[in-house]
Structure formats: structure tokens, C-alpha cells
Amino acid sequence: NEGRCRYAFFDAAMEQAFFAATELEQALRSAVGKEEFVLHYQPEIDLRSGTVVGVEALIRWARPGDELIYPGRFLPLAEETGLIVPMTVWTLREACRQAALWKRDGMPLRVAVNLSGVLFRENDVYQLVVDAIMETGLDPAFLELELTETALIENPEAASRQLTSLQQMGVSITIDDFGTGYASLIYLTRLPIRRLKIDSAFIQEIDSSSGSRTIIKAILALGENLGIKVIAEGIEREDQLRWLEDQNCQEAQGFYFGRPVSPARLRAAIESGSLVLPTPVPDATGSA
Ligand code: C2E
Ligand code: MG
Ligand code: MG
Ligand code: MG
């Protein structure tokens, strides 16, 4: 890595790092085979009504006899090794299965699944998503896909084609971590984007950075003018929420409203009334 015509000793630290990485890779490969993962779900709140508009599915590696491992520790390796593909097949199927189950049980919740940008390099993301929908029988309107700006920029034609086909089926598309990638705003008009999720870095600085406040306001205005919904992510405190409400931000997500939790705990929060689902709007025949 340091250029040609050089030699270097393969020192103990490098050796250790190498073995740690290969060990982790082997463990991850085996976990993918055994499907040793769980999805936790974090509520997304409509600020006007205070109701849950959907949930974001977040993957955790459930190593037997160990604590849950968070995605920051294994996603980069999964992306490097290609394990992200079977992992995503699992994630999509599991999230769709859960959403279909909730819907049948009177808990209709739209589920957002994060998709890594590397998937678009060599995979038919459209087919991966369609397979999950077909296998689980989920109404596609209950599935949302979250992609980062970088994911779209790396392979714009493939991403645009595949996402447009998915949107036509009823799936919605959100740009995640908006404002931190290589924003190429042209995609906002060319892709069927339903929501922008403002990166939590801006939310964390609401009280300390006028620059961050300005950017949040600009994203809200952009969404408003383009007819794209905007959700703020990473809200931890009431003062952040109040400021966002003053800016007419409509949707929010963060520990303040609820941490990512297991399906059982999400259901308990809804049953106890600490999370509220929207009341279904009666249809024209009044039968709903
Ligand atoms: P993300 O999609 O931007 O998800 C938001 C992250 O912020 C989650 O971390 C969530 O637990 C955390 N978070 C939510 N509210 C708050 C808050 O109020 N304060 C703070 N400090 N954090 C908050 P998590 O679960 O560790 O996921 C990290 C990232 O890993 C995600 O960022 C997403 O990019 C990726 N990821 C998670 N699940 C999947 C997956 O199934 N597939 C793929 N490809 N990526 C995933
Ligand atoms: Mg996300
Ligand atoms: Mg995000
Ligand atoms: Mg992120």
C-alpha cells in the first residue's frame, strides 16, 4: 500500500489486525449462513398528529452467548466481502415478513429498510426487493427503502432504473443521511424520491451551530418546494424537537420518541399507548 519498490516488515500489529479481520470475516460468514441476525425497529413520528408513520428496521448481529453487535462493527466488512448481498436478502425478507404480520394483526406499519450502495454495483436490487415482497405477500406500499446520496451517485443509471420500477409498484424511496454525502441535487428531480432524512449530525448541532440550523431550514424548504417529505433523525431532546416544530418540520425520529426495539417491545409500546398509530381513515363506502 505504500508504493512499489519498497519492502516492509510484516510486523506483529499488522499480523494481529489481519487475523482479527479474517476471524471476523469467518464469524460473519457463518452468521450469514445461520441467519444469526435480528432486526430492531425504531418509530418515525408525524409531529402534527403525534402518531407513528412507520418504523425503520435496523440490523443487529445476535451472536449466541454474546451481546448484540451493532452494524457499525460489521457492515463495512460485509460490504467489502460481498456478504452484504445474502445479508440484505435476509433483511428484506425479514422486514417484509414482519410488516405483513403486523398488518394482518391490525398494526399496519410501513417498514423502512436500509440498502447499502454497494448492492447496486453488481446486483439487481429491483429483483431482490420484488422477491422479498412476493415471498411474504406484503403490500408494497408498506415498504420503504433508505439509500444514501453516495449510493445513488456511484451507479446512477442502474439505481435510477431499478428504483423507478420499485416506486411504480408502490415502494417508497428515502434518501438517508441527507446533507452529508456528495449531494448532487439533480437526483432529487430525476429519481422518484418520497422523503429526505436529515442527517442526525445537523440535529445534534441545533443548539450550537447556526450553520447547521441554516442547513436544516434549507432542506425543509427544498422538500417543501419539490413536494418531498422531510424527516429529521437523531432527536434526543425536547429543545431540538421544539425548534424543529417551529420550522414546520413534519416528521421525526430519535431516542426522544423511542429507541430501536424488538418487535415484541414495539408492540408493547403501542399496546400501552406510549406509541400511537394513526386512526384509519374510513373509505368512501364507510366500511373501514
Ligand atoms: P441510519 O440508517 O442512519 O440509522 C440511524 C442510526 O442512528 C441507527 O444506528 C439508530 O439506532 C441511531 N439512532 C436513532 N436515533 C438516535 C438518536 O436519537 N441518537 C443517536 N445517537 N442515535 C440514534 P444503528 O442501528 O447502529 O445503525 C447504524 C447504521 O447502520 C444505519 O444508519 C445504517 O446506515 C446502517 N444499517 C443498519 N441496519 C442496516 C441494514 O439492515 N442494512 C444496511 N445496509 N445498513 C444498515
Ligand atoms: Mg437509515
Ligand atoms: Mg441516517
Ligand atoms: Mg447513517
mmCIF file of C-alpha atoms and ligand atoms in Angstrom:
data_model
loop_
_atom_site.group_PDB
_atom_site.id
_atom_site.type_symbol
_atom_site.label_atom_id
_atom_site.label_comp_id
_atom_site.label_asym_id
_atom_site.label_seq_id
_atom_site.Cartn_x
_atom_site.Cartn_y
_atom_site.Cartn_z
ATOM 1 C CA ASN A 1 0.000 0.000 0.000
ATOM 2 C CA GLU A 2 2.932 2.312 0.426
ATOM 3 C CA GLY A 3 4.027 2.216 -3.211
ATOM 4 C CA ARG A 4 6.178 -0.068 -5.299
ATOM 5 C CA CYS A 5 9.893 -0.799 -4.868
ATOM 6 C CA ARG A 6 9.605 -0.871 -1.134
ATOM 7 C CA TYR A 7 9.741 -3.577 1.392
ATOM 8 C CA ALA A 8 8.432 -3.579 4.913
ATOM 9 C CA PHE A 9 8.337 -5.953 7.792
ATOM 10 C CA PHE A 10 5.021 -7.632 8.377
ATOM 11 C CA ASP A 11 5.015 -6.634 11.999
ATOM 12 C CA ALA A 12 3.134 -8.059 14.920
ATOM 13 C CA ALA A 13 0.478 -5.350 14.924
ATOM 14 C CA MET A 14 -0.269 -5.879 11.239
ATOM 15 C CA GLU A 15 -0.408 -9.573 11.778
ATOM 16 C CA GLN A 16 -2.830 -9.163 14.625
ATOM 17 C CA ALA A 17 -5.048 -6.833 12.605
ATOM 18 C CA PHE A 18 -5.029 -9.282 9.717
ATOM 19 C CA PHE A 19 -6.028 -12.208 11.887
ATOM 20 C CA ALA A 20 -8.676 -10.174 13.666
ATOM 21 C CA ALA A 21 -10.159 -9.261 10.279
ATOM 22 C CA THR A 22 -10.119 -12.788 8.882
ATOM 23 C CA GLU A 23 -11.562 -14.147 12.107
ATOM 24 C CA LEU A 24 -14.317 -11.588 11.980
ATOM 25 C CA GLU A 25 -14.927 -12.421 8.339
ATOM 26 C CA GLN A 26 -15.235 -16.121 9.114
ATOM 27 C CA ALA A 27 -17.565 -15.439 12.009
ATOM 28 C CA LEU A 28 -19.679 -13.148 9.862
ATOM 29 C CA ARG A 29 -19.818 -15.630 7.007
ATOM 30 C CA SER A 30 -21.027 -18.305 9.378
ATOM 31 C CA ALA A 31 -23.578 -15.906 10.925
ATOM 32 C CA VAL A 32 -24.978 -15.138 7.482
ATOM 33 C CA GLY A 33 -25.324 -18.860 6.795
ATOM 34 C CA LYS A 34 -27.097 -19.415 10.092
ATOM 35 C CA GLU A 35 -29.098 -16.178 9.882
ATOM 36 C CA GLU A 36 -27.842 -15.037 13.278
ATOM 37 C CA PHE A 37 -29.304 -11.559 12.976
ATOM 38 C CA VAL A 38 -32.255 -9.680 14.366
ATOM 39 C CA LEU A 39 -33.987 -6.528 13.250
ATOM 40 C CA HIS A 40 -34.890 -3.830 15.701
ATOM 41 C CA TYR A 41 -37.479 -1.248 14.777
ATOM 42 C CA GLN A 42 -37.408 2.459 15.582
ATOM 43 C CA PRO A 43 -40.560 4.578 15.293
ATOM 44 C CA GLU A 44 -40.885 7.526 12.935
ATOM 45 C CA ILE A 45 -43.320 10.139 14.221
ATOM 46 C CA ASP A 46 -45.671 12.531 12.473
ATOM 47 C CA LEU A 47 -45.230 15.692 14.546
ATOM 48 C CA ARG A 48 -48.652 17.207 13.837
ATOM 49 C CA SER A 49 -50.666 14.192 14.975
ATOM 50 C CA GLY A 50 -48.054 12.608 17.244
ATOM 51 C CA THR A 51 -48.686 9.244 15.572
ATOM 52 C CA VAL A 52 -46.263 6.644 14.274
ATOM 53 C CA VAL A 53 -45.963 6.889 10.486
ATOM 54 C CA GLY A 54 -43.612 3.966 10.135
ATOM 55 C CA VAL A 55 -40.614 2.200 11.580
ATOM 56 C CA GLU A 56 -37.024 1.837 10.448
ATOM 57 C CA ALA A 57 -35.564 -1.674 10.508
ATOM 58 C CA LEU A 58 -32.016 -1.735 11.910
ATOM 59 C CA ILE A 59 -29.921 -4.883 11.805
ATOM 60 C CA ARG A 60 -28.081 -6.374 14.801
ATOM 61 C CA TRP A 61 -25.841 -9.385 14.820
ATOM 62 C CA ALA A 62 -27.068 -11.762 17.522
ATOM 63 C CA ARG A 63 -24.027 -13.900 18.316
ATOM 64 C CA PRO A 64 -25.080 -16.771 20.549
ATOM 65 C CA GLY A 65 -23.985 -16.082 24.109
ATOM 66 C CA ASP A 66 -22.856 -12.560 23.263
ATOM 67 C CA GLU A 67 -24.336 -9.081 23.356
ATOM 68 C CA LEU A 68 -25.942 -7.750 20.216
ATOM 69 C CA ILE A 69 -23.385 -6.366 17.799
ATOM 70 C CA TYR A 70 -24.255 -3.088 16.103
ATOM 71 C CA PRO A 71 -23.981 -2.593 12.346
ATOM 72 C CA GLY A 72 -21.106 -0.116 12.585
ATOM 73 C CA ARG A 73 -18.897 -3.043 13.574
ATOM 74 C CA PHE A 74 -19.728 -5.447 10.763
ATOM 75 C CA LEU A 75 -21.288 -3.604 7.830
ATOM 76 C CA PRO A 76 -18.010 -2.300 6.396
ATOM 77 C CA LEU A 77 -16.631 -5.846 6.326
ATOM 78 C CA ALA A 78 -19.899 -7.198 4.927
ATOM 79 C CA GLU A 79 -19.648 -4.652 2.120
ATOM 80 C CA GLU A 80 -16.001 -5.456 1.417
ATOM 81 C CA THR A 81 -16.533 -9.204 1.290
ATOM 82 C CA GLY A 82 -19.831 -9.262 -0.578
ATOM 83 C CA LEU A 83 -21.584 -10.799 2.436
ATOM 84 C CA ILE A 84 -23.815 -7.739 2.301
ATOM 85 C CA VAL A 85 -25.762 -9.425 -0.512
ATOM 86 C CA PRO A 86 -27.040 -12.508 1.360
ATOM 87 C CA MET A 87 -27.391 -10.317 4.446
ATOM 88 C CA THR A 88 -29.658 -7.939 2.537
ATOM 89 C CA VAL A 89 -31.682 -10.831 1.128
ATOM 90 C CA TRP A 90 -32.311 -11.859 4.729
ATOM 91 C CA THR A 91 -33.025 -8.308 5.938
ATOM 92 C CA LEU A 92 -35.524 -7.564 3.187
ATOM 93 C CA ARG A 93 -37.362 -10.828 3.683
ATOM 94 C CA GLU A 94 -37.430 -10.487 7.467
ATOM 95 C CA ALA A 95 -38.616 -6.857 7.378
ATOM 96 C CA CYS A 96 -41.334 -7.658 4.811
ATOM 97 C CA ARG A 97 -42.407 -10.732 6.760
ATOM 98 C CA GLN A 98 -42.713 -8.675 9.931
ATOM 99 C CA ALA A 99 -44.610 -5.853 8.216
ATOM 100 C CA ALA A 100 -47.047 -8.316 6.631
ATOM 101 C CA LEU A 101 -47.571 -9.958 10.023
ATOM 102 C CA TRP A 102 -48.191 -6.632 11.761
ATOM 103 C CA LYS A 103 -50.645 -5.634 9.071
ATOM 104 C CA ARG A 104 -52.593 -8.880 9.498
ATOM 105 C CA ASP A 105 -52.596 -8.321 13.263
ATOM 106 C CA GLY A 106 -54.125 -4.867 12.996
ATOM 107 C CA MET A 107 -50.862 -2.966 13.364
ATOM 108 C CA PRO A 108 -50.284 -1.528 9.897
ATOM 109 C CA LEU A 109 -46.799 -0.002 9.880
ATOM 110 C CA ARG A 110 -44.663 0.966 6.932
ATOM 111 C CA VAL A 111 -41.186 -0.516 7.345
ATOM 112 C CA ALA A 112 -38.050 1.214 6.069
ATOM 113 C CA VAL A 113 -35.071 -0.971 5.101
ATOM 114 C CA ASN A 114 -31.568 0.450 4.627
ATOM 115 C CA LEU A 115 -29.845 -0.569 1.405
ATOM 116 C CA SER A 116 -26.107 -0.346 1.022
ATOM 117 C CA GLY A 117 -24.859 1.427 -2.093
ATOM 118 C CA VAL A 118 -22.504 -1.415 -2.996
ATOM 119 C CA LEU A 119 -25.547 -3.533 -3.847
ATOM 120 C CA PHE A 120 -26.106 -1.513 -6.996
ATOM 121 C CA ARG A 121 -22.667 -2.396 -8.371
ATOM 122 C CA GLU A 122 -23.466 -5.925 -9.381
ATOM 123 C CA ASN A 123 -26.910 -6.812 -8.189
ATOM 124 C CA ASP A 124 -30.407 -6.467 -9.436
ATOM 125 C CA VAL A 125 -31.782 -4.627 -6.438
ATOM 126 C CA TYR A 126 -35.188 -4.485 -8.090
ATOM 127 C CA GLN A 127 -35.307 -8.294 -8.174
ATOM 128 C CA LEU A 128 -34.056 -8.652 -4.580
ATOM 129 C CA VAL A 129 -36.867 -6.416 -3.372
ATOM 130 C CA VAL A 130 -39.539 -7.978 -5.575
ATOM 131 C CA ASP A 131 -38.545 -11.455 -4.342
ATOM 132 C CA ALA A 132 -38.984 -10.366 -0.720
ATOM 133 C CA ILE A 133 -42.370 -8.817 -1.468
ATOM 134 C CA MET A 134 -43.580 -11.887 -3.370
ATOM 135 C CA GLU A 135 -42.333 -14.358 -0.752
ATOM 136 C CA THR A 136 -44.022 -12.546 2.097
ATOM 137 C CA GLY A 137 -47.112 -11.212 0.352
ATOM 138 C CA LEU A 138 -46.506 -7.714 1.699
ATOM 139 C CA ASP A 139 -48.415 -4.838 0.130
ATOM 140 C CA PRO A 140 -45.510 -2.856 -1.450
ATOM 141 C CA ALA A 141 -46.994 0.376 -0.100
ATOM 142 C CA PHE A 142 -45.775 -0.804 3.315
ATOM 143 C CA LEU A 143 -42.153 -0.974 2.233
ATOM 144 C CA GLU A 144 -39.742 1.907 2.095
ATOM 145 C CA LEU A 145 -36.102 1.786 1.030
ATOM 146 C CA GLU A 146 -33.430 4.053 2.504
ATOM 147 C CA LEU A 147 -30.383 4.874 0.419
ATOM 148 C CA THR A 148 -27.632 7.392 0.938
ATOM 149 C CA GLU A 149 -26.692 10.030 -1.607
ATOM 150 C CA THR A 150 -23.398 8.258 -2.182
ATOM 151 C CA ALA A 151 -25.249 5.050 -3.054
ATOM 152 C CA LEU A 152 -27.101 6.843 -5.815
ATOM 153 C CA ILE A 153 -24.116 8.656 -7.203
ATOM 154 C CA GLU A 154 -21.934 5.598 -7.592
ATOM 155 C CA ASN A 155 -24.181 3.922 -10.100
ATOM 156 C CA PRO A 156 -26.826 6.452 -11.097
ATOM 157 C CA GLU A 157 -28.305 4.774 -14.178
ATOM 158 C CA ALA A 158 -28.800 1.360 -12.591
ATOM 159 C CA ALA A 159 -30.078 2.896 -9.375
ATOM 160 C CA SER A 160 -32.472 5.184 -11.188
ATOM 161 C CA ARG A 161 -33.918 2.416 -13.368
ATOM 162 C CA GLN A 162 -34.351 -0.041 -10.522
ATOM 163 C CA LEU A 163 -35.740 2.472 -8.060
ATOM 164 C CA THR A 164 -38.208 3.838 -10.583
ATOM 165 C CA SER A 165 -39.565 0.328 -11.226
ATOM 166 C CA LEU A 166 -39.905 -0.225 -7.481
ATOM 167 C CA GLN A 167 -41.642 3.099 -6.972
ATOM 168 C CA GLN A 168 -44.115 2.170 -9.705
ATOM 169 C CA MET A 169 -45.006 -0.926 -7.682
ATOM 170 C CA GLY A 170 -45.781 1.271 -4.683
ATOM 171 C CA VAL A 171 -42.489 1.056 -2.758
ATOM 172 C CA SER A 172 -41.230 4.399 -1.451
ATOM 173 C CA ILE A 173 -37.691 5.713 -1.568
ATOM 174 C CA THR A 174 -35.956 7.811 1.092
ATOM 175 C CA ILE A 175 -32.567 9.496 0.911
ATOM 176 C CA ASP A 176 -30.848 8.731 4.230
ATOM 177 C CA ASP A 177 -28.247 10.888 5.987
ATOM 178 C CA PHE A 178 -29.208 13.743 3.686
ATOM 179 C CA GLY A 179 -26.754 16.614 3.640
ATOM 180 C CA THR A 180 -23.601 14.655 4.429
ATOM 181 C CA GLY A 181 -22.938 12.826 1.150
ATOM 182 C CA TYR A 182 -21.819 14.232 -2.134
ATOM 183 C CA ALA A 183 -25.121 15.941 -2.638
ATOM 184 C CA SER A 184 -25.959 16.106 -6.273
ATOM 185 C CA LEU A 185 -29.265 17.826 -6.117
ATOM 186 C CA ILE A 186 -30.214 16.914 -9.667
ATOM 187 C CA TYR A 187 -31.173 13.420 -8.414
ATOM 188 C CA LEU A 188 -33.940 14.935 -6.385
ATOM 189 C CA THR A 189 -35.772 15.800 -9.577
ATOM 190 C CA ARG A 190 -34.838 12.698 -11.566
ATOM 191 C CA LEU A 191 -35.468 9.951 -9.035
ATOM 192 C CA PRO A 192 -38.824 9.057 -7.500
ATOM 193 C CA ILE A 193 -37.867 10.234 -4.014
ATOM 194 C CA ARG A 194 -40.538 10.441 -1.401
ATOM 195 C CA ARG A 195 -38.565 11.539 1.648
ATOM 196 C CA LEU A 196 -35.319 13.134 2.722
ATOM 197 C CA LYS A 197 -33.973 12.080 6.092
ATOM 198 C CA ILE A 198 -31.867 14.913 7.510
ATOM 199 C CA ASP A 199 -28.659 13.518 8.969
ATOM 200 C CA SER A 200 -28.513 13.479 12.748
ATOM 201 C CA ALA A 201 -25.245 15.453 12.691
ATOM 202 C CA PHE A 202 -27.252 18.601 11.885
ATOM 203 C CA ILE A 203 -29.862 17.851 14.550
ATOM 204 C CA GLN A 204 -27.174 17.417 17.197
ATOM 205 C CA GLU A 205 -25.899 20.917 16.470
ATOM 206 C CA ILE A 206 -29.223 22.760 16.525
ATOM 207 C CA ASP A 207 -28.321 24.444 19.803
ATOM 208 C CA SER A 208 -24.709 25.180 18.935
ATOM 209 C CA SER A 209 -24.319 25.876 15.225
ATOM 210 C CA SER A 210 -26.160 28.494 13.238
ATOM 211 C CA GLY A 211 -24.720 26.815 10.125
ATOM 212 C CA SER A 212 -26.500 23.569 10.958
ATOM 213 C CA ARG A 213 -29.727 25.431 11.676
ATOM 214 C CA THR A 214 -29.462 27.150 8.305
ATOM 215 C CA ILE A 215 -28.893 23.847 6.515
ATOM 216 C CA ILE A 216 -31.890 22.221 8.223
ATOM 217 C CA LYS A 217 -34.083 25.157 7.191
ATOM 218 C CA ALA A 218 -32.779 24.916 3.627
ATOM 219 C CA ILE A 219 -33.515 21.171 3.455
ATOM 220 C CA LEU A 220 -37.033 21.753 4.783
ATOM 221 C CA ALA A 221 -37.591 24.445 2.144
ATOM 222 C CA LEU A 222 -36.156 22.212 -0.567
ATOM 223 C CA GLY A 223 -38.506 19.398 0.398
ATOM 224 C CA GLU A 224 -41.472 21.725 0.576
ATOM 225 C CA ASN A 225 -40.798 23.181 -2.863
ATOM 226 C CA LEU A 226 -40.096 19.839 -4.522
ATOM 227 C CA GLY A 227 -43.017 18.088 -2.856
ATOM 228 C CA ILE A 228 -40.711 15.695 -0.999
ATOM 229 C CA LYS A 229 -41.356 14.882 2.659
ATOM 230 C CA VAL A 230 -38.595 15.636 5.138
ATOM 231 C CA ILE A 231 -37.869 13.701 8.323
ATOM 232 C CA ALA A 232 -35.350 14.717 10.982
ATOM 233 C CA GLU A 233 -33.301 11.906 12.508
ATOM 234 C CA GLY A 234 -31.475 11.646 15.825
ATOM 235 C CA ILE A 235 -33.723 13.774 18.033
ATOM 236 C CA GLU A 236 -32.748 13.205 21.638
ATOM 237 C CA ARG A 237 -34.104 16.239 23.449
ATOM 238 C CA GLU A 238 -37.193 18.338 23.740
ATOM 239 C CA ASP A 239 -35.434 21.583 22.757
ATOM 240 C CA GLN A 240 -34.404 20.018 19.450
ATOM 241 C CA LEU A 241 -37.981 18.919 18.846
ATOM 242 C CA ARG A 242 -39.396 22.365 19.700
ATOM 243 C CA TRP A 243 -37.030 24.095 17.301
ATOM 244 C CA LEU A 244 -37.876 21.633 14.510
ATOM 245 C CA GLU A 245 -41.598 22.139 15.143
ATOM 246 C CA ASP A 246 -41.073 25.896 14.886
ATOM 247 C CA GLN A 247 -39.568 25.292 11.431
ATOM 248 C CA ASN A 248 -42.644 23.267 10.437
ATOM 249 C CA CYS A 249 -40.721 20.011 10.249
ATOM 250 C CA GLN A 250 -43.371 17.319 9.858
ATOM 251 C CA GLU A 251 -41.668 14.064 10.745
ATOM 252 C CA ALA A 252 -39.061 12.995 13.265
ATOM 253 C CA GLN A 253 -37.181 10.017 14.622
ATOM 254 C CA GLY A 254 -34.813 9.623 17.537
ATOM 255 C CA PHE A 255 -34.246 8.308 21.034
ATOM 256 C CA TYR A 256 -36.549 11.070 22.331
ATOM 257 C CA PHE A 257 -39.504 9.230 20.768
ATOM 258 C CA GLY A 258 -38.186 5.707 21.028
ATOM 259 C CA ARG A 259 -35.083 3.613 20.599
ATOM 260 C CA PRO A 260 -34.879 0.783 18.108
ATOM 261 C CA VAL A 261 -36.518 -2.213 19.815
ATOM 262 C CA SER A 262 -37.553 -5.799 19.145
ATOM 263 C CA PRO A 263 -40.958 -6.437 17.537
ATOM 264 C CA ALA A 264 -42.293 -7.593 20.916
ATOM 265 C CA ARG A 265 -41.259 -4.370 22.633
ATOM 266 C CA LEU A 266 -42.623 -2.256 19.794
ATOM 267 C CA ARG A 267 -45.976 -3.989 20.106
ATOM 268 C CA ALA A 268 -45.933 -3.466 23.878
ATOM 269 C CA ALA A 269 -45.255 0.267 23.389
ATOM 270 C CA ILE A 270 -48.232 0.502 21.035
ATOM 271 C CA GLU A 271 -50.487 -1.536 23.290
ATOM 272 C CA SER A 272 -49.585 0.552 26.335
ATOM 273 C CA GLY A 273 -50.332 3.726 24.392
ATOM 274 C CA SER A 274 -46.823 5.155 24.584
ATOM 275 C CA LEU A 275 -46.752 4.953 20.787
ATOM 276 C CA VAL A 276 -49.933 5.775 18.898
ATOM 277 C CA LEU A 277 -50.935 4.530 15.463
ATOM 278 C CA PRO A 278 -52.940 6.813 13.197
ATOM 279 C CA THR A 279 -56.663 6.158 13.162
ATOM 280 C CA PRO A 280 -57.592 4.585 9.847
ATOM 281 C CA VAL A 281 -59.451 6.948 7.533
ATOM 282 C CA PRO A 282 -62.828 5.405 6.590
ATOM 283 C CA ASP A 283 -63.058 4.697 2.860
ATOM 284 C CA ALA A 284 -65.796 6.109 0.599
ATOM 285 C CA THR A 285 -68.210 3.281 1.379
ATOM 286 C CA GLY A 286 -67.734 3.861 5.077
ATOM 287 C CA SER A 287 -66.896 0.210 5.639
ATOM 288 C CA ALA A 288 -63.404 0.770 7.018
HETATM 289 P P1 C2E B 1 -29.019 5.018 9.736
HETATM 290 O O1 C2E B 1 -29.829 4.315 8.712
HETATM 291 O O2 C2E B 1 -28.772 6.459 9.546
HETATM 292 O O3 C2E B 1 -29.774 4.712 11.100
HETATM 293 C C1 C2E B 1 -29.805 5.573 12.207
HETATM 294 C C2 C2E B 1 -28.856 5.165 13.299
HETATM 295 O O4 C2E B 1 -28.913 6.126 14.342
HETATM 296 C C3 C2E B 1 -29.176 3.822 13.953
HETATM 297 O O5 C2E B 1 -27.949 3.267 14.398
HETATM 298 C C4 C2E B 1 -30.023 4.273 15.146
HETATM 299 O O6 C2E B 1 -30.045 3.325 16.204
HETATM 300 C C5 C2E B 1 -29.319 5.516 15.555
HETATM 301 N N1 C2E B 1 -30.186 6.473 16.231
HETATM 302 C C6 C2E B 1 -31.516 6.635 16.092
HETATM 303 N N2 C2E B 1 -31.972 7.633 16.875
HETATM 304 C C7 C2E B 1 -30.899 8.138 17.530
HETATM 305 C C8 C2E B 1 -30.721 9.182 18.483
HETATM 306 O O7 C2E B 1 -31.643 9.875 18.901
HETATM 307 N N3 C2E B 1 -29.443 9.404 18.920
HETATM 308 C C9 C2E B 1 -28.394 8.663 18.483
HETATM 309 N N4 C2E B 1 -27.188 8.941 18.984
HETATM 310 N N5 C2E B 1 -28.521 7.654 17.583
HETATM 311 C C10 C2E B 1 -29.764 7.407 17.112
HETATM 312 P P2 C2E B 1 -27.574 1.746 14.116
HETATM 313 O O8 C2E B 1 -28.747 0.861 14.324
HETATM 314 O O9 C2E B 1 -26.320 1.463 14.875
HETATM 315 O O10 C2E B 1 -27.275 1.733 12.556
HETATM 316 C C11 C2E B 1 -26.188 2.439 12.031
HETATM 317 C C12 C2E B 1 -26.216 2.449 10.527
HETATM 318 O O11 C2E B 1 -26.048 1.115 10.017
HETATM 319 C C13 C2E B 1 -27.529 2.905 9.938
HETATM 320 O O12 C2E B 1 -27.587 4.305 9.910
HETATM 321 C C14 C2E B 1 -27.483 2.300 8.555
HETATM 322 O O13 C2E B 1 -26.713 3.104 7.691
HETATM 323 C C15 C2E B 1 -26.744 1.010 8.798
HETATM 324 N N6 C2E B 1 -27.711 -0.095 8.883
HETATM 325 C C16 C2E B 1 -28.482 -0.511 9.890
HETATM 326 N N7 C2E B 1 -29.214 -1.594 9.545
HETATM 327 C C17 C2E B 1 -28.895 -1.873 8.262
HETATM 328 C C18 C2E B 1 -29.313 -2.868 7.324
HETATM 329 O O14 C2E B 1 -30.176 -3.725 7.583
HETATM 330 N N8 C2E B 1 -28.733 -2.836 6.087
HETATM 331 C C19 C2E B 1 -27.821 -1.885 5.745
HETATM 332 N N9 C2E B 1 -27.282 -1.934 4.505
HETATM 333 N N10 C2E B 1 -27.419 -0.940 6.589
HETATM 334 C C20 C2E B 1 -27.947 -0.926 7.832
HETATM 335 MG MG MG B 2 -31.485 4.666 7.764
HETATM 336 MG MG MG B 3 -29.468 8.048 8.742
HETATM 337 MG MG MG B 4 -26.181 6.639 8.837
#
